[in-house]
mmCIF file of N, CA and C in Angstrom:
data_model
loop_
_atom_site.group_PDB
_atom_site.id
_atom_site.type_symbol
_atom_site.label_atom_id
_atom_site.label_comp_id
_atom_site.label_asym_id
_atom_site.label_seq_id
_atom_site.Cartn_x
_atom_site.Cartn_y
_atom_site.Cartn_z
ATOM 1 N N UNK A 110 0.744 12.749 -21.692
ATOM 2 C CA UNK A 110 0.535 11.623 -20.811
ATOM 3 C C UNK A 110 -0.763 10.938 -21.225
ATOM 4 N N UNK A 111 -0.745 9.621 -21.268
ATOM 5 C CA UNK A 111 -1.914 8.891 -21.740
ATOM 6 C C UNK A 111 -3.044 8.960 -20.727
ATOM 7 N N UNK A 112 -4.258 8.699 -21.198
ATOM 8 C CA UNK A 112 -5.451 8.719 -20.361
ATOM 9 C C UNK A 112 -5.335 7.673 -19.241
ATOM 10 N N UNK A 113 -4.781 6.506 -19.556
ATOM 11 C CA UNK A 113 -4.618 5.445 -18.561
ATOM 12 C C UNK A 113 -3.666 5.881 -17.449
ATOM 13 N N UNK A 114 -2.551 6.465 -17.809
ATOM 14 C CA UNK A 114 -1.568 6.926 -16.819
ATOM 15 C C UNK A 114 -2.191 8.000 -15.933
ATOM 16 N N UNK A 115 -2.962 8.905 -16.512
ATOM 17 C CA UNK A 115 -3.599 9.970 -15.741
ATOM 18 C C UNK A 115 -4.619 9.408 -14.751
ATOM 19 N N UNK A 116 -5.230 8.266 -15.082
ATOM 20 C CA UNK A 116 -6.266 7.700 -14.216
ATOM 21 C C UNK A 116 -5.689 6.943 -13.021
ATOM 22 N N UNK A 117 -4.393 6.662 -13.015
ATOM 23 C CA UNK A 117 -3.746 5.948 -11.912
ATOM 24 C C UNK A 117 -3.504 6.924 -10.764
ATOM 25 N N UNK A 118 -3.825 6.498 -9.554
ATOM 26 C CA UNK A 118 -3.616 7.329 -8.371
ATOM 27 C C UNK A 118 -2.163 7.803 -8.349
ATOM 28 N N UNK A 119 -1.912 9.095 -8.126
ATOM 29 C CA UNK A 119 -0.542 9.624 -8.165
ATOM 30 C C UNK A 119 0.423 8.903 -7.216
ATOM 31 N N UNK A 120 -0.036 8.537 -6.022
ATOM 32 C CA UNK A 120 0.849 7.845 -5.088
ATOM 33 C C UNK A 120 1.197 6.459 -5.614
ATOM 34 N N UNK A 121 0.241 5.798 -6.224
ATOM 35 C CA UNK A 121 0.497 4.481 -6.800
ATOM 36 C C UNK A 121 1.459 4.603 -7.979
ATOM 37 N N UNK A 122 1.235 5.588 -8.817
ATOM 38 C CA UNK A 122 2.089 5.803 -9.990
ATOM 39 C C UNK A 122 3.526 6.121 -9.577
ATOM 40 N N UNK A 123 3.701 6.881 -8.489
ATOM 41 C CA UNK A 123 5.025 7.327 -8.054
ATOM 42 C C UNK A 123 5.552 6.547 -6.858
ATOM 43 N N UNK A 124 5.042 5.345 -6.632
ATOM 44 C CA UNK A 124 5.408 4.552 -5.462
ATOM 45 C C UNK A 124 6.915 4.362 -5.339
ATOM 46 N N UNK A 125 7.601 4.133 -6.441
ATOM 47 C CA UNK A 125 9.049 3.896 -6.411
ATOM 48 C C UNK A 125 9.838 5.115 -5.931
ATOM 49 N N UNK A 126 9.265 6.295 -6.044
ATOM 50 C CA UNK A 126 9.968 7.506 -5.627
ATOM 51 C C UNK A 126 9.691 7.871 -4.165
ATOM 52 N N UNK A 127 8.751 7.199 -3.524
ATOM 53 C CA UNK A 127 8.446 7.504 -2.123
ATOM 54 C C UNK A 127 9.590 7.073 -1.215
ATOM 55 N N UNK A 128 9.868 7.851 -0.177
ATOM 56 C CA UNK A 128 10.891 7.416 0.774
ATOM 57 C C UNK A 128 10.369 6.254 1.616
ATOM 58 N N UNK A 129 11.268 5.449 2.136
ATOM 59 C CA UNK A 129 10.861 4.323 2.975
ATOM 60 C C UNK A 129 10.096 4.779 4.216
ATOM 61 N N UNK A 130 10.298 6.012 4.633
ATOM 62 C CA UNK A 130 9.645 6.534 5.832
ATOM 63 C C UNK A 130 8.205 6.996 5.580
ATOM 64 N N UNK A 131 7.747 6.952 4.327
ATOM 65 C CA UNK A 131 6.398 7.403 3.982
ATOM 66 C C UNK A 131 5.356 6.355 4.375
ATOM 67 N N UNK A 132 4.109 6.782 4.358
ATOM 68 C CA UNK A 132 2.983 5.891 4.629
ATOM 69 C C UNK A 132 1.992 5.984 3.485
ATOM 70 N N UNK A 133 1.302 4.874 3.218
ATOM 71 C CA UNK A 133 0.297 4.841 2.161
ATOM 72 C C UNK A 133 -1.019 4.336 2.742
ATOM 73 N N UNK A 134 -2.114 4.703 2.087
ATOM 74 C CA UNK A 134 -3.448 4.359 2.566
ATOM 75 C C UNK A 134 -4.001 3.165 1.789
ATOM 76 N N UNK A 135 -5.159 2.705 2.196
ATOM 77 C CA UNK A 135 -5.776 1.504 1.647
ATOM 78 C C UNK A 135 -5.946 1.517 0.120
ATOM 79 N N UNK A 136 -6.423 2.603 -0.499
ATOM 80 C CA UNK A 136 -6.570 2.560 -1.970
ATOM 81 C C UNK A 136 -5.268 2.243 -2.707
ATOM 82 N N UNK A 137 -4.153 2.728 -2.189
ATOM 83 C CA UNK A 137 -2.857 2.444 -2.816
ATOM 84 C C UNK A 137 -2.478 0.985 -2.584
ATOM 85 N N UNK A 138 -2.755 0.472 -1.385
ATOM 86 C CA UNK A 138 -2.493 -0.945 -1.098
ATOM 87 C C UNK A 138 -3.269 -1.843 -2.059
ATOM 88 N N UNK A 139 -4.519 -1.499 -2.292
ATOM 89 C CA UNK A 139 -5.350 -2.268 -3.217
ATOM 90 C C UNK A 139 -4.713 -2.282 -4.608
ATOM 91 N N UNK A 140 -4.239 -1.132 -5.057
ATOM 92 C CA UNK A 140 -3.596 -1.051 -6.369
ATOM 93 C C UNK A 140 -2.279 -1.804 -6.435
ATOM 94 N N UNK A 141 -1.482 -1.708 -5.392
ATOM 95 C CA UNK A 141 -0.178 -2.383 -5.387
ATOM 96 C C UNK A 141 -0.316 -3.902 -5.385
ATOM 97 N N UNK A 142 -1.227 -4.410 -4.576
ATOM 98 C CA UNK A 142 -1.376 -5.854 -4.450
ATOM 99 C C UNK A 142 -2.382 -6.420 -5.448
ATOM 100 N N UNK A 143 -3.183 -5.561 -6.073
ATOM 101 C CA UNK A 143 -4.135 -6.009 -7.080
ATOM 102 C C UNK A 143 -5.243 -6.876 -6.512
ATOM 103 N N UNK A 144 -5.667 -6.561 -5.296
ATOM 104 C CA UNK A 144 -6.728 -7.334 -4.644
ATOM 105 C C UNK A 144 -7.737 -6.367 -4.028
ATOM 106 N N UNK A 145 -8.809 -6.918 -3.492
ATOM 107 C CA UNK A 145 -9.842 -6.107 -2.865
ATOM 108 C C UNK A 145 -9.410 -5.658 -1.471
ATOM 109 N N UNK A 146 -10.175 -4.735 -0.910
ATOM 110 C CA UNK A 146 -9.915 -4.281 0.460
ATOM 111 C C UNK A 146 -10.030 -5.449 1.437
ATOM 112 N N UNK A 147 -11.026 -6.296 1.226
ATOM 113 C CA UNK A 147 -11.198 -7.458 2.108
ATOM 114 C C UNK A 147 -9.971 -8.368 2.052
ATOM 115 N N UNK A 148 -9.400 -8.528 0.873
ATOM 116 C CA UNK A 148 -8.208 -9.369 0.735
ATOM 117 C C UNK A 148 -6.995 -8.732 1.402
ATOM 118 N N UNK A 149 -6.917 -7.403 1.377
ATOM 119 C CA UNK A 149 -5.828 -6.720 2.090
ATOM 120 C C UNK A 149 -5.937 -7.040 3.578
ATOM 121 N N UNK A 150 -7.120 -6.873 4.134
ATOM 122 C CA UNK A 150 -7.310 -7.132 5.566
ATOM 123 C C UNK A 150 -7.116 -8.605 5.905
ATOM 124 N N UNK A 151 -7.498 -9.479 5.001
ATOM 125 C CA UNK A 151 -7.257 -10.914 5.205
ATOM 126 C C UNK A 151 -5.762 -11.194 5.225
ATOM 127 N N UNK A 152 -5.021 -10.547 4.341
ATOM 128 C CA UNK A 152 -3.565 -10.699 4.304
ATOM 129 C C UNK A 152 -2.905 -10.167 5.568
ATOM 130 N N UNK A 153 -3.442 -9.091 6.121
ATOM 131 C CA UNK A 153 -2.925 -8.564 7.391
ATOM 132 C C UNK A 153 -3.158 -9.599 8.489
ATOM 133 N N UNK A 154 -4.357 -10.166 8.512
ATOM 134 C CA UNK A 154 -4.687 -11.176 9.528
ATOM 135 C C UNK A 154 -3.787 -12.404 9.395
ATOM 136 N N UNK A 155 -3.513 -12.827 8.159
ATOM 137 C CA UNK A 155 -2.673 -14.005 7.892
ATOM 138 C C UNK A 155 -1.180 -13.692 7.913
ATOM 139 N N UNK A 156 -0.841 -12.416 8.112
ATOM 140 C CA UNK A 156 0.549 -11.946 8.165
ATOM 141 C C UNK A 156 1.300 -12.077 6.833
ATOM 142 N N UNK A 157 0.562 -12.080 5.718
ATOM 143 C CA UNK A 157 1.196 -12.042 4.402
ATOM 144 C C UNK A 157 1.325 -10.602 3.903
ATOM 145 N N UNK A 158 0.622 -9.696 4.564
ATOM 146 C CA UNK A 158 0.694 -8.258 4.298
ATOM 147 C C UNK A 158 0.979 -7.608 5.645
ATOM 148 N N UNK A 159 1.904 -6.644 5.685
ATOM 149 C CA UNK A 159 2.246 -6.031 6.976
ATOM 150 C C UNK A 159 1.054 -5.325 7.610
ATOM 151 N N UNK A 160 1.052 -5.292 8.913
ATOM 152 C CA UNK A 160 -0.017 -4.613 9.642
ATOM 153 C C UNK A 160 0.124 -3.100 9.474
ATOM 154 N N UNK A 161 -0.992 -2.414 9.368
ATOM 155 C CA UNK A 161 -0.941 -0.959 9.284
ATOM 156 C C UNK A 161 -0.732 -0.356 10.671
ATOM 157 N N UNK A 162 -0.504 0.940 10.681
ATOM 158 C CA UNK A 162 -0.400 1.678 11.935
ATOM 159 C C UNK A 162 -1.483 2.752 11.961
ATOM 160 N N UNK A 163 -1.904 3.119 13.148
ATOM 161 C CA UNK A 163 -2.870 4.200 13.310
ATOM 162 C C UNK A 163 -2.096 5.508 13.400
ATOM 163 N N UNK A 164 -2.255 6.373 12.409
ATOM 164 C CA UNK A 164 -1.587 7.668 12.429
ATOM 165 C C UNK A 164 -2.384 8.663 13.271
ATOM 166 N N UNK A 165 -3.696 8.555 13.189
ATOM 167 C CA UNK A 165 -4.608 9.328 14.031
ATOM 168 C C UNK A 165 -5.766 8.410 14.370
ATOM 169 N N UNK A 166 -6.711 8.923 15.122
ATOM 170 C CA UNK A 166 -7.854 8.110 15.505
ATOM 171 C C UNK A 166 -8.606 7.573 14.280
ATOM 172 N N UNK A 167 -8.640 8.342 13.206
ATOM 173 C CA UNK A 167 -9.400 7.946 12.019
ATOM 174 C C UNK A 167 -8.539 7.649 10.801
ATOM 175 N N UNK A 168 -7.215 7.591 10.970
ATOM 176 C CA UNK A 168 -6.325 7.382 9.827
ATOM 177 C C UNK A 168 -5.431 6.169 10.054
ATOM 178 N N UNK A 169 -5.585 5.195 9.173
ATOM 179 C CA UNK A 169 -4.769 3.987 9.197
ATOM 180 C C UNK A 169 -3.938 3.969 7.921
ATOM 181 N N UNK A 170 -2.659 3.619 8.053
ATOM 182 C CA UNK A 170 -1.782 3.611 6.884
ATOM 183 C C UNK A 170 -0.696 2.556 7.054
ATOM 184 N N UNK A 171 -0.056 2.227 5.939
ATOM 185 C CA UNK A 171 0.991 1.213 5.913
ATOM 186 C C UNK A 171 2.344 1.872 5.662
ATOM 187 N N UNK A 172 3.372 1.345 6.280
ATOM 188 C CA UNK A 172 4.743 1.807 6.072
ATOM 189 C C UNK A 172 5.216 1.382 4.685
ATOM 190 N N UNK A 173 5.722 2.326 3.918
ATOM 191 C CA UNK A 173 6.232 2.017 2.576
ATOM 192 C C UNK A 173 7.361 0.987 2.665
ATOM 193 N N UNK A 174 8.229 1.132 3.643
ATOM 194 C CA UNK A 174 9.347 0.189 3.794
ATOM 195 C C UNK A 174 8.836 -1.239 3.974
ATOM 196 N N UNK A 175 7.850 -1.431 4.836
ATOM 197 C CA UNK A 175 7.322 -2.778 5.083
ATOM 198 C C UNK A 175 6.546 -3.314 3.881
ATOM 199 N N UNK A 176 5.854 -2.433 3.197
ATOM 200 C CA UNK A 176 5.110 -2.852 1.997
ATOM 201 C C UNK A 176 6.076 -3.287 0.906
ATOM 202 N N UNK A 177 7.164 -2.543 0.729
ATOM 203 C CA UNK A 177 8.171 -2.934 -0.269
ATOM 204 C C UNK A 177 8.753 -4.313 0.051
ATOM 205 N N UNK A 178 9.028 -4.561 1.324
ATOM 206 C CA UNK A 178 9.540 -5.868 1.723
ATOM 207 C C UNK A 178 8.531 -6.966 1.411
ATOM 208 N N UNK A 179 7.269 -6.727 1.713
ATOM 209 C CA UNK A 179 6.219 -7.713 1.455
ATOM 210 C C UNK A 179 6.071 -7.987 -0.034
ATOM 211 N N UNK A 180 6.136 -6.932 -0.846
ATOM 212 C CA UNK A 180 6.032 -7.113 -2.293
ATOM 213 C C UNK A 180 7.236 -7.891 -2.831
ATOM 214 N N UNK A 181 8.427 -7.601 -2.305
ATOM 215 C CA UNK A 181 9.632 -8.304 -2.736
ATOM 216 C C UNK A 181 9.534 -9.784 -2.387
ATOM 217 N N UNK A 182 9.011 -10.102 -1.210
ATOM 218 C CA UNK A 182 8.834 -11.502 -0.811
ATOM 219 C C UNK A 182 7.799 -12.194 -1.691
ATOM 220 N N UNK A 183 6.745 -11.470 -2.043
ATOM 221 C CA UNK A 183 5.695 -12.027 -2.900
ATOM 222 C C UNK A 183 6.253 -12.349 -4.283
ATOM 223 N N UNK A 184 7.076 -11.484 -4.805
ATOM 224 C CA UNK A 184 7.648 -11.686 -6.142
ATOM 225 C C UNK A 184 8.769 -12.720 -6.093
ATOM 226 N N UNK A 185 9.632 -12.594 -5.096
ATOM 227 C CA UNK A 185 10.793 -13.471 -4.993
ATOM 228 C C UNK A 185 10.500 -14.847 -4.461
ATOM 229 N N UNK A 186 9.367 -14.965 -3.801
ATOM 230 C CA UNK A 186 8.966 -16.264 -3.268
ATOM 231 C C UNK A 186 9.692 -16.562 -2.041
#
């Protein structure tokens, strides 16, 4: 496996294999959308990126199903 592939977050690398019922955290969102954390939150505010859910008091995550839909809309226009 190449050095570049090894440096990619495992969840980001295996995103296509995740079930729709899974949740992902902010670092993966940043990698998927190719923007900063501030831009992710701006997209949530503007409703171009789905809103996350609170899994616990200190854990916020995004639904894989909703993220896939958002990415498909971004690509498909």
